[in-house]
Amino acid sequence: MAAYGLWGLLPIFFKLLHHVGPFELVAQRVFWSLILILVLLAARRALGPFREVLATPRLLLPLAASAVFIATNWTTYIWAVNDGHVIAASLGYFLNPLVNVALGVLVLKERLRRGQTLAIGIAGIGVAIMAASALTTLWISILLAFSFAFYALIRKMTPVAPMAGLGVETLILTPVALAYLGWLAGHGGVSFGKDGFTTAMLVVSGAITTVPLVLFAVAAHRLPMATLGLLQFIAPTLQFLSGILLFGETLNHGQMASFALIWLGLILFAGDSMTAVRRNRMAAV
């Protein structure tokens, strides 16, 4: 709940840094995240697995791919929030669980129950309505949903500890991030150091990036997948409410119908998952 709650409140944090470009903000997040992750790994005496991953080429390639997907997700999300498209961003994360299911079926050959198929069909109708009523921002939602879904798929298929994998991903992104920050500094455009508030917030962006991922990694090992899936909707719900209540965004009739159908699909999907977990527990007893 803490992880999803922090992710859900990210629009408020990034709105405070609206004067920082999305590419610089992502670069700053990468650099400060790497510093924090290395400190955490050292404190937990877990630098060994981190070095082992770096020395294993067959693990570096998928982690490089996942790094590209998460960087794409971060950049798109920050741009969307600061350009006034918080609702479109929240839709992307409402769609993400459904995209995860689709990838599970197509790539991992997982099977769907009848209730899950019905839920996905209803949500799919909602997406179709959204496509017809919000073509100008639909790409934001789709890019966010698919980039995070492919990131999750790669991480699921790559046998790497969560913290070590995150450390390698940020290390892979760091040279590009530093090169871009160096280019900005050479052209007088870097925001870091211009004022105390911005500098402090950019440093904090590392913790804002890393802490929810660490909390999620710990929870994922201890909670059933159905519970994780149900709690996942905390984040986009908070983002959606922030867009309407805090930032003055509005919904047209097509978007309202779309969100209603998507939420209905998600509720049905979560309910079916929880029912299946209860059945499995009763069968085990």
GROMACS .gro file of C-alpha atoms in nm:
model
  285
    1MET     CA    1   0.000   0.000   0.000
    2ALA     CA    2   0.288   0.235   0.072
    3ALA     CA    3   0.448   0.160  -0.264
    4TYR     CA    4   0.129   0.215  -0.463
    5GLY     CA    5   0.038   0.517  -0.251
    6LEU     CA    6   0.372   0.683  -0.327
    7TRP     CA    7   0.334   0.607  -0.698
    8GLY     CA    8  -0.017   0.753  -0.688
    9LEU     CA    9   0.106   1.081  -0.539
   10LEU     CA   10   0.388   1.126  -0.791
   11PRO     CA   11   0.193   1.385  -0.996
   12ILE     CA   12   0.206   1.624  -0.700
   13PHE     CA   13   0.583   1.579  -0.670
   14PHE     CA   14   0.649   1.628  -1.040
   15LYS     CA   15   0.420   1.931  -1.060
   16LEU     CA   16   0.655   2.097  -0.810
   17LEU     CA   17   0.932   2.043  -1.067
   18HIS     CA   18   0.732   2.155  -1.370
   19HIS     CA   19   1.011   2.400  -1.459
   20VAL     CA   20   1.256   2.110  -1.507
   21GLY     CA   21   1.246   1.940  -1.846
   22PRO     CA   22   1.133   1.575  -1.852
   23PHE     CA   23   1.462   1.447  -1.996
   24GLU     CA   24   1.668   1.625  -1.730
   25LEU     CA   25   1.434   1.504  -1.456
   26VAL     CA   26   1.469   1.144  -1.575
   27ALA     CA   27   1.848   1.185  -1.594
   28GLN     CA   28   1.855   1.322  -1.239
   29ARG     CA   29   1.632   1.038  -1.118
   30VAL     CA   30   1.866   0.782  -1.271
   31PHE     CA   31   2.181   0.931  -1.120
   32TRP     CA   32   2.046   0.984  -0.767
   33SER     CA   33   1.870   0.647  -0.774
   34LEU     CA   34   2.199   0.475  -0.851
   35ILE     CA   35   2.368   0.647  -0.557
   36LEU     CA   36   2.088   0.543  -0.319
   37ILE     CA   37   2.074   0.184  -0.452
   38LEU     CA   38   2.449   0.136  -0.412
   39VAL     CA   39   2.427   0.268  -0.055
   40LEU     CA   40   2.139   0.030   0.021
   41LEU     CA   41   2.319  -0.267  -0.135
   42ALA     CA   42   2.633  -0.189   0.063
   43ALA     CA   43   2.434  -0.150   0.386
   44ARG     CA   44   2.269  -0.490   0.326
   45ARG     CA   45   2.602  -0.643   0.223
   46ALA     CA   46   2.441  -0.736  -0.109
   47LEU     CA   47   2.697  -0.594  -0.352
   48GLY     CA   48   2.805  -0.949  -0.440
   49PRO     CA   49   2.490  -1.036  -0.643
   50PHE     CA   50   2.511  -0.694  -0.808
   51ARG     CA   51   2.867  -0.763  -0.928
   52GLU     CA   52   2.769  -1.114  -1.038
   53VAL     CA   53   2.498  -0.975  -1.265
   54LEU     CA   54   2.744  -0.728  -1.416
   55ALA     CA   55   2.976  -1.018  -1.494
   56THR     CA   56   2.703  -1.225  -1.665
   57PRO     CA   57   2.642  -1.117  -2.028
   58ARG     CA   58   2.325  -1.327  -2.066
   59LEU     CA   59   2.165  -1.118  -1.788
   60LEU     CA   60   2.292  -0.781  -1.903
   61LEU     CA   61   2.105  -0.786  -2.237
   62PRO     CA   62   1.753  -0.830  -2.094
   63LEU     CA   63   1.830  -0.578  -1.818
   64ALA     CA   64   1.944  -0.330  -2.082
   65ALA     CA   65   1.609  -0.380  -2.256
   66SER     CA   66   1.415  -0.339  -1.932
   67ALA     CA   67   1.618  -0.023  -1.859
   68VAL     CA   68   1.506   0.125  -2.192
   69PHE     CA   69   1.142   0.041  -2.118
   70ILE     CA   70   1.146   0.192  -1.768
   71ALA     CA   71   1.326   0.505  -1.891
   72THR     CA   72   1.063   0.543  -2.164
   73ASN     CA   73   0.790   0.502  -1.902
   74TRP     CA   74   0.943   0.760  -1.669
   75THR     CA   75   0.996   1.018  -1.945
   76THR     CA   76   0.645   0.980  -2.086
   77TYR     CA   77   0.488   0.999  -1.741
   78ILE     CA   78   0.676   1.312  -1.634
   79TRP     CA   79   0.600   1.488  -1.963
   80ALA     CA   80   0.232   1.393  -1.938
   81VAL     CA   81   0.196   1.520  -1.582
   82ASN     CA   82   0.371   1.850  -1.646
   83ASP     CA   83   0.182   1.905  -1.972
   84GLY     CA   84  -0.156   1.866  -1.802
   85HIS     CA   85  -0.241   1.507  -1.896
   86VAL     CA   86  -0.261   1.344  -1.552
   87ILE     CA   87  -0.588   1.167  -1.636
   88ALA     CA   88  -0.439   1.019  -1.954
   89ALA     CA   89  -0.143   0.901  -1.747
   90SER     CA   90  -0.369   0.742  -1.489
   91LEU     CA   91  -0.555   0.557  -1.765
   92GLY     CA   92  -0.224   0.406  -1.873
   93TYR     CA   93  -0.177   0.251  -1.531
   94PHE     CA   94  -0.538   0.132  -1.520
   95LEU     CA   95  -0.470  -0.046  -1.847
   96ASN     CA   96  -0.137  -0.188  -1.731
   97PRO     CA   97  -0.280  -0.492  -1.543
   98LEU     CA   98  -0.482  -0.588  -1.851
   99VAL     CA   99  -0.178  -0.558  -2.076
  100ASN     CA  100   0.010  -0.775  -1.826
  101VAL     CA  101  -0.262  -1.038  -1.862
  102ALA     CA  102  -0.243  -1.023  -2.243
  103LEU     CA  103   0.135  -1.068  -2.236
  104GLY     CA  104   0.095  -1.356  -1.993
  105VAL     CA  105  -0.138  -1.531  -2.235
  106LEU     CA  106   0.060  -1.457  -2.552
  107VAL     CA  107   0.416  -1.488  -2.423
  108LEU     CA  108   0.400  -1.704  -2.110
  109LYS     CA  109   0.112  -1.922  -2.240
  110GLU     CA  110  -0.097  -1.863  -1.931
  111ARG     CA  111  -0.467  -1.952  -1.943
  112LEU     CA  112  -0.757  -1.725  -1.856
  113ARG     CA  113  -1.065  -1.823  -1.662
  114ARG     CA  114  -1.406  -1.734  -1.804
  115GLY     CA  115  -1.452  -1.448  -1.557
  116GLN     CA  116  -1.116  -1.299  -1.649
  117THR     CA  117  -1.199  -1.316  -2.020
  118LEU     CA  118  -1.529  -1.133  -1.957
  119ALA     CA  119  -1.351  -0.865  -1.751
  120ILE     CA  120  -1.090  -0.805  -2.020
  121GLY     CA  121  -1.360  -0.785  -2.288
  122ILE     CA  122  -1.550  -0.515  -2.094
  123ALA     CA  123  -1.230  -0.318  -2.033
  124GLY     CA  124  -1.143  -0.355  -2.402
  125ILE     CA  125  -1.474  -0.188  -2.496
  126GLY     CA  126  -1.378   0.095  -2.262
  127VAL     CA  127  -1.043   0.134  -2.438
  128ALA     CA  128  -1.219   0.143  -2.776
  129ILE     CA  129  -1.446   0.424  -2.654
  130MET     CA  130  -1.143   0.609  -2.521
  131ALA     CA  131  -0.973   0.570  -2.858
  132ALA     CA  132  -1.272   0.731  -3.027
  133SER     CA  133  -1.313   1.015  -2.777
  134ALA     CA  134  -0.954   1.105  -2.685
  135LEU     CA  135  -0.736   1.030  -2.984
  136THR     CA  136  -0.497   1.314  -2.904
  137THR     CA  137  -0.393   1.170  -2.565
  138LEU     CA  138  -0.457   0.798  -2.618
  139TRP     CA  139  -0.094   0.744  -2.719
  140ILE     CA  140   0.015   0.855  -2.371
  141SER     CA  141  -0.200   0.591  -2.202
  142ILE     CA  142  -0.093   0.316  -2.443
  143LEU     CA  143   0.277   0.400  -2.422
  144LEU     CA  144   0.269   0.405  -2.041
  145ALA     CA  145   0.074   0.079  -2.018
  146PHE     CA  146   0.288  -0.114  -2.267
  147SER     CA  147   0.627   0.020  -2.156
  148PHE     CA  148   0.566  -0.080  -1.793
  149ALA     CA  149   0.409  -0.412  -1.893
  150PHE     CA  150   0.710  -0.509  -2.105
  151TYR     CA  151   0.939  -0.391  -1.826
  152ALA     CA  152   0.757  -0.620  -1.582
  153LEU     CA  153   0.761  -0.910  -1.830
  154ILE     CA  154   1.136  -0.887  -1.884
  155ARG     CA  155   1.205  -0.861  -1.512
  156LYS     CA  156   0.979  -1.160  -1.447
  157MET     CA  157   1.169  -1.369  -1.704
  158THR     CA  158   1.515  -1.258  -1.588
  159PRO     CA  159   1.649  -1.449  -1.284
  160VAL     CA  160   1.789  -1.150  -1.095
  161ALA     CA  161   1.725  -1.030  -0.738
  162PRO     CA  162   1.505  -0.715  -0.737
  163MET     CA  163   1.760  -0.475  -0.585
  164ALA     CA  164   2.052  -0.607  -0.787
  165GLY     CA  165   1.846  -0.588  -1.107
  166LEU     CA  166   1.736  -0.232  -1.035
  167GLY     CA  167   2.096  -0.136  -0.960
  168VAL     CA  168   2.217  -0.278  -1.291
  169GLU     CA  169   1.936  -0.105  -1.483
  170THR     CA  170   2.020   0.232  -1.335
  171LEU     CA  171   2.392   0.173  -1.392
  172ILE     CA  172   2.320   0.100  -1.760
  173LEU     CA  173   2.122   0.424  -1.789
  174THR     CA  174   2.369   0.637  -1.593
  175PRO     CA  175   2.627   0.705  -1.873
  176VAL     CA  176   2.348   0.836  -2.098
  177ALA     CA  177   2.204   1.039  -1.809
  178LEU     CA  178   2.541   1.193  -1.722
  179ALA     CA  179   2.617   1.269  -2.086
  180TYR     CA  180   2.286   1.452  -2.122
  181LEU     CA  181   2.335   1.643  -1.795
  182GLY     CA  182   2.686   1.735  -1.909
  183TRP     CA  183   2.548   1.863  -2.239
  184LEU     CA  184   2.284   2.068  -2.054
  185ALA     CA  185   2.547   2.212  -1.819
  186GLY     CA  186   2.761   2.312  -2.116
  187HIS     CA  187   2.468   2.500  -2.264
  188GLY     CA  188   2.366   2.666  -1.937
  189GLY     CA  189   2.042   2.474  -1.909
  190VAL     CA  190   2.090   2.236  -1.616
  191SER     CA  191   1.845   2.300  -1.331
  192PHE     CA  192   2.055   2.135  -1.060
  193GLY     CA  193   2.224   2.401  -0.846
  194LYS     CA  194   2.013   2.694  -0.968
  195ASP     CA  195   1.823   2.723  -0.640
  196GLY     CA  196   1.808   2.532  -0.313
  197PHE     CA  197   1.454   2.402  -0.354
  198THR     CA  198   1.505   2.260  -0.703
  199THR     CA  199   1.839   2.107  -0.610
  200ALA     CA  200   1.694   1.939  -0.300
  201MET     CA  201   1.392   1.808  -0.491
  202LEU     CA  202   1.613   1.662  -0.765
  203VAL     CA  203   1.819   1.478  -0.505
  204VAL     CA  204   1.497   1.353  -0.341
  205SER     CA  205   1.380   1.227  -0.682
  206GLY     CA  206   1.626   0.940  -0.636
  207ALA     CA  207   1.444   0.828  -0.322
  208ILE     CA  208   1.105   0.888  -0.485
  209THR     CA  209   1.216   0.650  -0.760
  210THR     CA  210   1.387   0.384  -0.551
  211VAL     CA  211   1.184   0.356  -0.229
  212PRO     CA  212   0.851   0.248  -0.391
  213LEU     CA  213   1.034  -0.008  -0.607
  214VAL     CA  214   1.205  -0.153  -0.298
  215LEU     CA  215   0.879  -0.160  -0.102
  216PHE     CA  216   0.707  -0.330  -0.395
  217ALA     CA  217   0.984  -0.588  -0.431
  218VAL     CA  218   0.956  -0.680  -0.061
  219ALA     CA  219   0.575  -0.700  -0.077
  220ALA     CA  220   0.578  -0.907  -0.396
  221HIS     CA  221   0.765  -1.184  -0.215
  222ARG     CA  222   0.515  -1.193   0.073
  223LEU     CA  223   0.170  -1.131  -0.078
  224PRO     CA  224  -0.042  -1.338  -0.318
  225MET     CA  225  -0.053  -1.210  -0.676
  226ALA     CA  226  -0.429  -1.150  -0.651
  227THR     CA  227  -0.372  -0.917  -0.355
  228LEU     CA  228  -0.095  -0.733  -0.538
  229GLY     CA  229  -0.320  -0.696  -0.842
  230LEU     CA  230  -0.605  -0.556  -0.635
  231LEU     CA  231  -0.382  -0.308  -0.453
  232GLN     CA  232  -0.227  -0.197  -0.786
  233PHE     CA  233  -0.533   0.016  -0.858
  234ILE     CA  234  -0.450   0.246  -0.565
  235ALA     CA  235  -0.189   0.429  -0.774
  236PRO     CA  236  -0.393   0.520  -1.085
  237THR     CA  237  -0.696   0.601  -0.869
  238LEU     CA  238  -0.492   0.857  -0.674
  239GLN     CA  239  -0.347   0.992  -1.000
  240PHE     CA  240  -0.696   1.020  -1.148
  241LEU     CA  241  -0.827   1.206  -0.842
  242SER     CA  242  -0.525   1.439  -0.845
  243GLY     CA  243  -0.591   1.529  -1.208
  244ILE     CA  244  -0.954   1.623  -1.139
  245LEU     CA  245  -0.945   1.762  -0.783
  246LEU     CA  246  -0.601   1.927  -0.770
  247PHE     CA  247  -0.508   2.017  -1.127
  248GLY     CA  248  -0.849   2.104  -1.274
  249GLU     CA  249  -0.859   1.852  -1.557
  250THR     CA  250  -1.201   1.762  -1.697
  251LEU     CA  251  -1.359   1.452  -1.850
  252ASN     CA  252  -1.573   1.443  -2.163
  253HIS     CA  253  -1.866   1.202  -2.191
  254GLY     CA  254  -1.665   0.948  -2.391
  255GLN     CA  255  -1.388   0.945  -2.131
  256MET     CA  256  -1.641   0.904  -1.848
  257ALA     CA  257  -1.798   0.603  -2.022
  258SER     CA  258  -1.454   0.462  -2.095
  259PHE     CA  259  -1.335   0.491  -1.737
  260ALA     CA  260  -1.659   0.338  -1.609
  261LEU     CA  261  -1.617   0.031  -1.831
  262ILE     CA  262  -1.246  -0.003  -1.754
  263TRP     CA  263  -1.314   0.018  -1.379
  264LEU     CA  264  -1.594  -0.237  -1.414
  265GLY     CA  265  -1.357  -0.471  -1.598
  266LEU     CA  266  -1.088  -0.424  -1.335
  267ILE     CA  267  -1.334  -0.489  -1.049
  268LEU     CA  268  -1.459  -0.806  -1.217
  269PHE     CA  269  -1.103  -0.920  -1.285
  270ALA     CA  270  -0.992  -0.854  -0.927
  271GLY     CA  271  -1.302  -1.027  -0.790
  272ASP     CA  272  -1.242  -1.333  -1.006
  273SER     CA  273  -0.879  -1.347  -0.894
  274MET     CA  274  -0.971  -1.326  -0.526
  275THR     CA  275  -1.236  -1.596  -0.569
  276ALA     CA  276  -0.981  -1.824  -0.736
  277VAL     CA  277  -0.736  -1.772  -0.449
  278ARG     CA  278  -1.003  -1.866  -0.194
  279ARG     CA  279  -1.094  -2.179  -0.391
  280ASN     CA  280  -0.730  -2.285  -0.412
  281ARG     CA  281  -0.684  -2.236  -0.037
  282MET     CA  282  -0.997  -2.439   0.040
  283ALA     CA  283  -0.884  -2.713  -0.197
  284ALA     CA  284  -0.544  -2.721  -0.029
  285VAL     CA  285  -0.707  -2.761   0.313
   0.00000   0.00000   0.00000
